[in-house]
XYZ file of C-alpha atoms in Angstrom:
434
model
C 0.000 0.000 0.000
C 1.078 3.169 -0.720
C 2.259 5.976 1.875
C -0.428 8.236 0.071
C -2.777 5.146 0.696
C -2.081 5.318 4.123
C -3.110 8.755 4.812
C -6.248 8.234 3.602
C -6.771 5.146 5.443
C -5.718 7.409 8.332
C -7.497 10.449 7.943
C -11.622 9.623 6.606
C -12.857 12.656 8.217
C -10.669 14.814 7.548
C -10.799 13.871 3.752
C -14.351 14.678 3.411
C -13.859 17.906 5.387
C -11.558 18.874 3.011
C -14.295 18.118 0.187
C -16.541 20.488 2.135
C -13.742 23.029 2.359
C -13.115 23.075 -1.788
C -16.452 24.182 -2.086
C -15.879 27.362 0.108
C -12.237 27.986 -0.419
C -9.469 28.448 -3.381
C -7.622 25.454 -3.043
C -9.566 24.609 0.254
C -7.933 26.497 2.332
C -6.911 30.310 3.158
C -3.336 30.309 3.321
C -1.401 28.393 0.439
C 1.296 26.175 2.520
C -1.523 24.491 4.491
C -2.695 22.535 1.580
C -0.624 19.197 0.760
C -1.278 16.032 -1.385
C -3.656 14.118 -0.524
C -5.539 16.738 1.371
C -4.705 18.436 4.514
C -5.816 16.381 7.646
C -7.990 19.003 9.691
C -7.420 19.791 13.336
C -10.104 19.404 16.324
C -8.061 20.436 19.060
C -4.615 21.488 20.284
C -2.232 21.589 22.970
C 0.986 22.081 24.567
C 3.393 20.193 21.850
C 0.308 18.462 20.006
C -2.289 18.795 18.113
C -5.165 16.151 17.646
C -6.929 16.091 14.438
C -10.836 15.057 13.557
C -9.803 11.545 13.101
C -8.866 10.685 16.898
C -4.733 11.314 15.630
C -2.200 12.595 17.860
C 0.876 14.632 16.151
C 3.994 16.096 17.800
C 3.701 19.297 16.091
C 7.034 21.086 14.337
C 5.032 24.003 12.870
C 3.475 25.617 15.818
C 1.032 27.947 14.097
C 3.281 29.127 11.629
C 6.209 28.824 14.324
C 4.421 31.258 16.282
C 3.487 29.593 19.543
C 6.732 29.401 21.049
C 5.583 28.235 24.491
C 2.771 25.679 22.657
C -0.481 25.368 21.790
C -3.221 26.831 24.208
C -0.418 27.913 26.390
C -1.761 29.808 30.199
C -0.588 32.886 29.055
C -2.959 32.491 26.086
C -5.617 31.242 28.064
C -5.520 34.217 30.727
C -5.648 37.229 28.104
C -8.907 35.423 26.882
C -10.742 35.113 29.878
C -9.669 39.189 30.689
C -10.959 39.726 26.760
C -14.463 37.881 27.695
C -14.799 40.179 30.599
C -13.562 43.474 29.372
C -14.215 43.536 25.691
C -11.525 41.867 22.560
C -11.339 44.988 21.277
C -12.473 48.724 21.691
C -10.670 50.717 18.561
C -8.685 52.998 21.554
C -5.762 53.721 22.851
C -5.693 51.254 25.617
C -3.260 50.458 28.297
C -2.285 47.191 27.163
C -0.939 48.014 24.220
C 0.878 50.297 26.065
C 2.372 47.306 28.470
C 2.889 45.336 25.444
C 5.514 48.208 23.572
C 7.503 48.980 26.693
C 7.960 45.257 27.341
C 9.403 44.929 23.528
C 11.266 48.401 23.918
C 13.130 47.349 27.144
C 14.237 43.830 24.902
C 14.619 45.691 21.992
C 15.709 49.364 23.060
C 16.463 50.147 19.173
C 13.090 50.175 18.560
C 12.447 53.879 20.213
C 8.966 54.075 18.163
C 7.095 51.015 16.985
C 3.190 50.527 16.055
C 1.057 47.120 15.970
C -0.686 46.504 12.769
C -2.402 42.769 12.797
C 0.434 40.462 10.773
C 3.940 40.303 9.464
C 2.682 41.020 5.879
C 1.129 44.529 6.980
C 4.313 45.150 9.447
C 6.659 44.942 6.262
C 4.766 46.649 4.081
C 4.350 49.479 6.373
C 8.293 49.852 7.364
C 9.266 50.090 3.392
C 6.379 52.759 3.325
C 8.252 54.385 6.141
C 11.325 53.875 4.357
C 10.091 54.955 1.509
C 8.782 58.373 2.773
C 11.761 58.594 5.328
C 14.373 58.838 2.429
C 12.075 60.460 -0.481
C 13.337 57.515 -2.388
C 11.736 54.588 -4.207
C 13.484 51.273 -4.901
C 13.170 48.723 -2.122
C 16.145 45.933 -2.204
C 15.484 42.678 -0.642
C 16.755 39.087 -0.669
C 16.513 36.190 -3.312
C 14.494 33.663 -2.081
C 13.389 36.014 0.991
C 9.536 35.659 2.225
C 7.849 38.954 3.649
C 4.365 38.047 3.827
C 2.096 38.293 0.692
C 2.523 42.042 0.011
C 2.548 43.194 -3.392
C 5.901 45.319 -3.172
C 7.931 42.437 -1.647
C 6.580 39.434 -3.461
C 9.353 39.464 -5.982
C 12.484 36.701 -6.328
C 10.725 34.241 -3.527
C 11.100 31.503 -5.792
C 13.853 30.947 -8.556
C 14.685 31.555 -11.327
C 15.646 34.784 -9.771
C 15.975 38.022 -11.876
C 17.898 40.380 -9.348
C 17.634 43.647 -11.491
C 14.546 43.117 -13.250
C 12.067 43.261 -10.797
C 8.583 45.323 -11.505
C 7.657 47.981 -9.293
C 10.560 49.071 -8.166
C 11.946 46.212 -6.124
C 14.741 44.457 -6.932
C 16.778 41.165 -5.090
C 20.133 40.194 -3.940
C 21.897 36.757 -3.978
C 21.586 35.768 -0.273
C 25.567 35.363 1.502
C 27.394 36.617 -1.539
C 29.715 38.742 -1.114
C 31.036 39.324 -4.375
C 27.870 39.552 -6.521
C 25.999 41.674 -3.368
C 29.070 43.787 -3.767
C 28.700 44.655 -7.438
C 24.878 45.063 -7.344
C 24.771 47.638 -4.484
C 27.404 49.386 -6.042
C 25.225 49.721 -9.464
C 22.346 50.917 -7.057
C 24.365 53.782 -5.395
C 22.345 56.458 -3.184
C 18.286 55.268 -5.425
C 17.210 52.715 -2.239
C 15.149 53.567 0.146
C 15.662 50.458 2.494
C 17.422 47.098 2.335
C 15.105 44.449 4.111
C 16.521 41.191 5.450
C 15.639 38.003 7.310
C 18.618 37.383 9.648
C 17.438 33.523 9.444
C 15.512 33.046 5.980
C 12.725 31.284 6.339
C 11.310 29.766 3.189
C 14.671 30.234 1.360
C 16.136 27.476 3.156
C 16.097 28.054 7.218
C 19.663 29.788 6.221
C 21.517 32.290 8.842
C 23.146 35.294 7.051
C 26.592 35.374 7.598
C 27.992 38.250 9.806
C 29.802 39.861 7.177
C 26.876 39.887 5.000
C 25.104 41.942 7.234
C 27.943 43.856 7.732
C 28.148 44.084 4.162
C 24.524 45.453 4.000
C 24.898 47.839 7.135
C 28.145 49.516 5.377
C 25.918 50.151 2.426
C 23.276 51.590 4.156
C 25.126 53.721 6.579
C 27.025 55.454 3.287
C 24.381 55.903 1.286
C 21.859 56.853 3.622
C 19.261 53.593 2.941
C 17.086 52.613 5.667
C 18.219 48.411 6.874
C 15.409 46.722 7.948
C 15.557 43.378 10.011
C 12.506 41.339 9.231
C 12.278 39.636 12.640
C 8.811 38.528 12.328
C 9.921 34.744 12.588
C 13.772 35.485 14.458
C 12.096 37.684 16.553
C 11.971 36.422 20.731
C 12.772 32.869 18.562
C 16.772 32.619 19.890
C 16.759 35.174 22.487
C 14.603 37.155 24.879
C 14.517 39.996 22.034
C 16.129 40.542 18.781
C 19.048 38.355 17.184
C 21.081 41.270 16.112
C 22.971 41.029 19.597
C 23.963 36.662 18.414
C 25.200 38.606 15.008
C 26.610 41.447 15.725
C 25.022 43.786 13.454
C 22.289 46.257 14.386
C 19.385 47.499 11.537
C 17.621 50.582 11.228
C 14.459 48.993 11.872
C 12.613 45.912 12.774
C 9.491 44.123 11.668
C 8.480 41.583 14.524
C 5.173 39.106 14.640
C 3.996 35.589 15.417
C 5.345 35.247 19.049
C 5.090 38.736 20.366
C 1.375 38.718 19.610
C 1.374 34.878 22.225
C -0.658 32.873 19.620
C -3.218 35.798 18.650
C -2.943 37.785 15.331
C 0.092 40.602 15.250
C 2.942 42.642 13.342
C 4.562 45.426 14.908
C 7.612 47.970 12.860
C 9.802 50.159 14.598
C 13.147 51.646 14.763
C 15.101 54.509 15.183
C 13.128 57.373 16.244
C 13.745 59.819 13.642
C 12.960 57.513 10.824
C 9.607 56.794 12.965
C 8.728 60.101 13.385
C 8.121 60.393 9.520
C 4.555 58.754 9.909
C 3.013 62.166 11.800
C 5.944 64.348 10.341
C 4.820 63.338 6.254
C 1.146 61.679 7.483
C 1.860 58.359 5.616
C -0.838 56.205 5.935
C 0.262 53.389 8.447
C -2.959 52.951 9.982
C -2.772 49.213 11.202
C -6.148 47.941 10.317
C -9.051 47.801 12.870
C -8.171 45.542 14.636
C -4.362 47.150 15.296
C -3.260 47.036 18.545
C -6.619 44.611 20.348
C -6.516 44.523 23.858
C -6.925 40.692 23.992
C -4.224 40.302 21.685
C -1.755 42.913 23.590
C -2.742 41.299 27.000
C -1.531 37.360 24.874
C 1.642 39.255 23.805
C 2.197 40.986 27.050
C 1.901 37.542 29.081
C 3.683 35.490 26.750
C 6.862 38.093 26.837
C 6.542 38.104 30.331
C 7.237 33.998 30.541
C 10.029 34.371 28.177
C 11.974 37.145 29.867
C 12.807 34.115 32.249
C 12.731 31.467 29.674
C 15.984 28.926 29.232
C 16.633 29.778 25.587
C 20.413 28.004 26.145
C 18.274 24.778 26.420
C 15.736 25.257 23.630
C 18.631 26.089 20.957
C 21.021 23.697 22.231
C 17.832 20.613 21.469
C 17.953 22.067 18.182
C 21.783 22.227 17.324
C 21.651 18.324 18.391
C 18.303 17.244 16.545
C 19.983 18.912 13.541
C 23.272 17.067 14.073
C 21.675 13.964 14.520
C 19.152 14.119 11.196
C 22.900 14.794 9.216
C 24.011 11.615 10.323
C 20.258 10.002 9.440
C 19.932 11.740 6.302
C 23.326 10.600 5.164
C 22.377 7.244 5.649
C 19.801 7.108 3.179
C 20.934 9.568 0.374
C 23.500 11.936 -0.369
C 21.215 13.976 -2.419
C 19.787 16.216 0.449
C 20.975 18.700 2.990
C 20.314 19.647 7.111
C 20.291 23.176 7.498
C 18.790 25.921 10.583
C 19.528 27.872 13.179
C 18.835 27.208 17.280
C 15.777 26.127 17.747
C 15.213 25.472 14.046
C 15.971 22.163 11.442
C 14.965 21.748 8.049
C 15.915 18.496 5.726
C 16.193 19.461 1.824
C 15.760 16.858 -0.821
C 17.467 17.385 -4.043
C 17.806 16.433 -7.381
C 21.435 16.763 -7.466
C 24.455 15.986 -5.178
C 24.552 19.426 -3.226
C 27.984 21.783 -3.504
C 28.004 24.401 -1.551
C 23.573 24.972 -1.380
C 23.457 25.762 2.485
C 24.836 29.436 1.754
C 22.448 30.801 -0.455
C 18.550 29.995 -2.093
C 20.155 31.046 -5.298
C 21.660 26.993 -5.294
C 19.252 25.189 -2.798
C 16.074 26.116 -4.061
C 16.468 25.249 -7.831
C 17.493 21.845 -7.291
C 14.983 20.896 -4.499
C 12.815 17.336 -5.203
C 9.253 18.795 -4.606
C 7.727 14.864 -4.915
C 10.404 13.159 -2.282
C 9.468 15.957 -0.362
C 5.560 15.603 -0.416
C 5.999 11.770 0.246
C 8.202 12.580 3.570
C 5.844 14.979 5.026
C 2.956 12.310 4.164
C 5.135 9.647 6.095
C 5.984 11.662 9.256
C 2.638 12.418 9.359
C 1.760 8.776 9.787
C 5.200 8.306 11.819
C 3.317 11.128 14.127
C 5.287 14.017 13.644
C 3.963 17.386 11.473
C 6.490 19.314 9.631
C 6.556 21.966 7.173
C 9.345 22.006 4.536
C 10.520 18.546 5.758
C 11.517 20.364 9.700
C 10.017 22.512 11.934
C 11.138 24.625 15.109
C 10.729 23.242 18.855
C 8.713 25.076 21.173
C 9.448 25.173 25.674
C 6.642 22.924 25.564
C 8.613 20.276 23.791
C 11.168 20.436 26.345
C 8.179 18.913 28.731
C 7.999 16.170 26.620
C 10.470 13.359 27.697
C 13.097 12.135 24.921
C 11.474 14.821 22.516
C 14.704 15.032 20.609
C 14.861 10.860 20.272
C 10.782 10.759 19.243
C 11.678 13.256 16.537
C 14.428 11.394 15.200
C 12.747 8.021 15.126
C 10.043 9.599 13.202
C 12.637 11.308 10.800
C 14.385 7.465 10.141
C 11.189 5.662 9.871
C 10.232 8.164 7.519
C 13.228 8.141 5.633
C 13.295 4.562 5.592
C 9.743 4.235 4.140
C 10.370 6.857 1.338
C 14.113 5.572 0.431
C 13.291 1.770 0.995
C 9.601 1.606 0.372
C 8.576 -2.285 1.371
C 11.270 -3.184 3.145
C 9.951 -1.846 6.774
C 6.228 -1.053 7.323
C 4.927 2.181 8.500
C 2.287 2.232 11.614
């Protein structure tokens, strides 16, 4: 029987959800990278380091709503800004003292950020620091990263996905090759004093779970500071993720501004942009419109943030990265032992497994070589067979939460699940699944 065969075995009622779904949603679903083949199994419940789906299923879960629920699913932190939301309102369209909380706590982790504002996701918090940028500097062109994902916004959505075209990108954005020196060098140099900011990922995400190197950065901050272009951090995954803050203090290099989301808002809906207090200042000086959304800066979610900050101030983020830089050593050694045609790559508390096409040479530096060469179908039949090895992942890894450190040999479940799975899709037959 097939792995695909399997699932669906598995997962009856979540199949004809998903029917149900089709017929009320592109693609059945609202955000792109939840739908897989067969269908996406659909979730009743979750908690802590799990979530349980329709079908009675138990999964350690890697993704963590969009790596966002750093200390787990319906975490007490959560849970208490609810019941004070049920009480006192969700959400008022005021200046309320919560939100008020919620910046100083970020401020006095972050003290860079002199002004920030809450919009409602990491795809509005981008957008609105290159529109700051933008106005800031009375320039333009917008410079990011090839293979770098900043939410679905029209100006950024450009070189995500190769082939990349660097300097031909519409609307005034254009991309960089990701920890090049050389080829960075010579493109910035063609750009001059035109860009108005230079947005990064210190970690990027869905260009491979890569860390920029140091002298990247500093490559990008020399730029900026001579030609006067805003650098913007996009810490909306890196952001509280390593550290109790940013990660510019683990690298060494210091932006402009920051764009910060998922675990500052503690599980709820959130962006926030900030920065140095003259570029801020812009917004009221040149009344840009940055307004946030309605449902900017809602109590309940300031109260989640606020909590969830407030547990991670004390958190042991030594511990949490550390599990990751072994899980990650230990899937090199699995991976290897199946195929040579895949890479391990990440950061702390982050791992990701690439399957290629080709024998990789040199692919963990840059999306420019990864990404081109990745094996989309040995890729959709792992995720299918940690799935039924118990494990959800999204691009073939994940990131651990604190509440997988409660869970007892987290690190050896994980890596069971990886060789079973590997097993099943390298040397279908010879060892059945579950």
């Amino acid at each position: 029987m097939s792995l695909f065969d399997r699932y669906k075995e598995t997962f009856p009622l979540s199949a004809a959800e998903y029917a149900k779904a089709s017929e009320l949603f592109p693609g059945g679903v609202c955000h792109d990278i939840r739908r897989f083949d067969p269908f996406p199994f659909v979730t009743d419940s979750a908690e802590g380091a799990y979530l349980q789906t329709i079908d009675g299923v138990t999964l350690l879960d890697l993704w963590c709503g969009h790596y966002g629920n750093i200390l787990g699913h319906a975490s007490p932190e959560t849970a208490a800004a609810l019941r004070e939301a049920a009480e006192n309102g969700t959400h008022t369209g005021t200046l309320n003292e919560q939100q008020i909380k919620l910046a100083s706590l970020i401020k006095s982790a972050v003290p860079e950020m002199e002004l920030m504002r809450f919009c409602t996701s990491g795809t509005e918090a981008t957008m609105y620091a290159v529109r700051t940028a933008k106005a800031y500097t009375g320039r333009e062109l917008v410079v990011k990263i090839e293979g770098g994902w900043h939410g679905a916004n029209s100006e950024l959505s450009y070189d995500i996905k190769p082939p990349f075209n660097r300097l031909t990108g519409k609307g005034g954005t254009i991309s960089l090759p990701f920890n090049n020196m050389e080829a960075t060098a010579d493109v910035l140099e063609k750009i001059g004093d035109n860009a108005a900011a230079v947005i990064i990922e210190p970690v990027i995400g869905a260009g491979g779970g890569i860390p920029a190197k140091k002298e990247y950065l500093q490559l990008l901050r020399d730029f900026c500071d001579r030609t006067g272009t805003v650098l913007i951090f996009d810490e909306v995954i890196t952001g509280f993720r390593f550290r109790f803050g940013s990660i510019s203090p683990l690298i060494g290099v210091t932006p402009d501004m920051f764009t910060m989301g998922k675990i500052i808002g503690g599980g709820l809906a959130i962006g926030a942009y900030g920065g140095k207090k003259e570029i801020m200042q812009t917004i009221t000086e040149k009344k840009i419109v940055v307004g946030g959304g309605t449902f900017s800066a809602s109590p309940v979610t300031m109260n989640a943030g606020f909590n969830t900050l407030s547990t991670l101030k004390n958190a042991d983020y030594e511990t949490l990265n550390a599990q990751g830089n072994t899980i990650r050593e230990r899937l090199k050694k699995s991976v290897a032992r199946y195929t040579h045609k895949a890479c391990v790559t990440g950061f702390g508390s982050f791992f990701f497994v690439h399957f290629l096409n080709e024998v990789p040479q040199e692919v963990t530096c840059r999306p420019s070589r990864l990404l081109p060469v990745m094996d989309a179908e040995t890729d959709r039949l792992f995720k299918i067979a940690m799935i039924l090895n118990g494990v959800f992942t999204m691009h073939s890894g994940g990131a651990l939460s604190f509440s997988h450190l409660q869970t007892a040999g987290v690190s050896d479940i994980i890596i069971k699940a990886y060789e079973d799975s590997l097993e099943a899709v390298f040397n279908e037959g010879r060892k059945a699944l579950p």
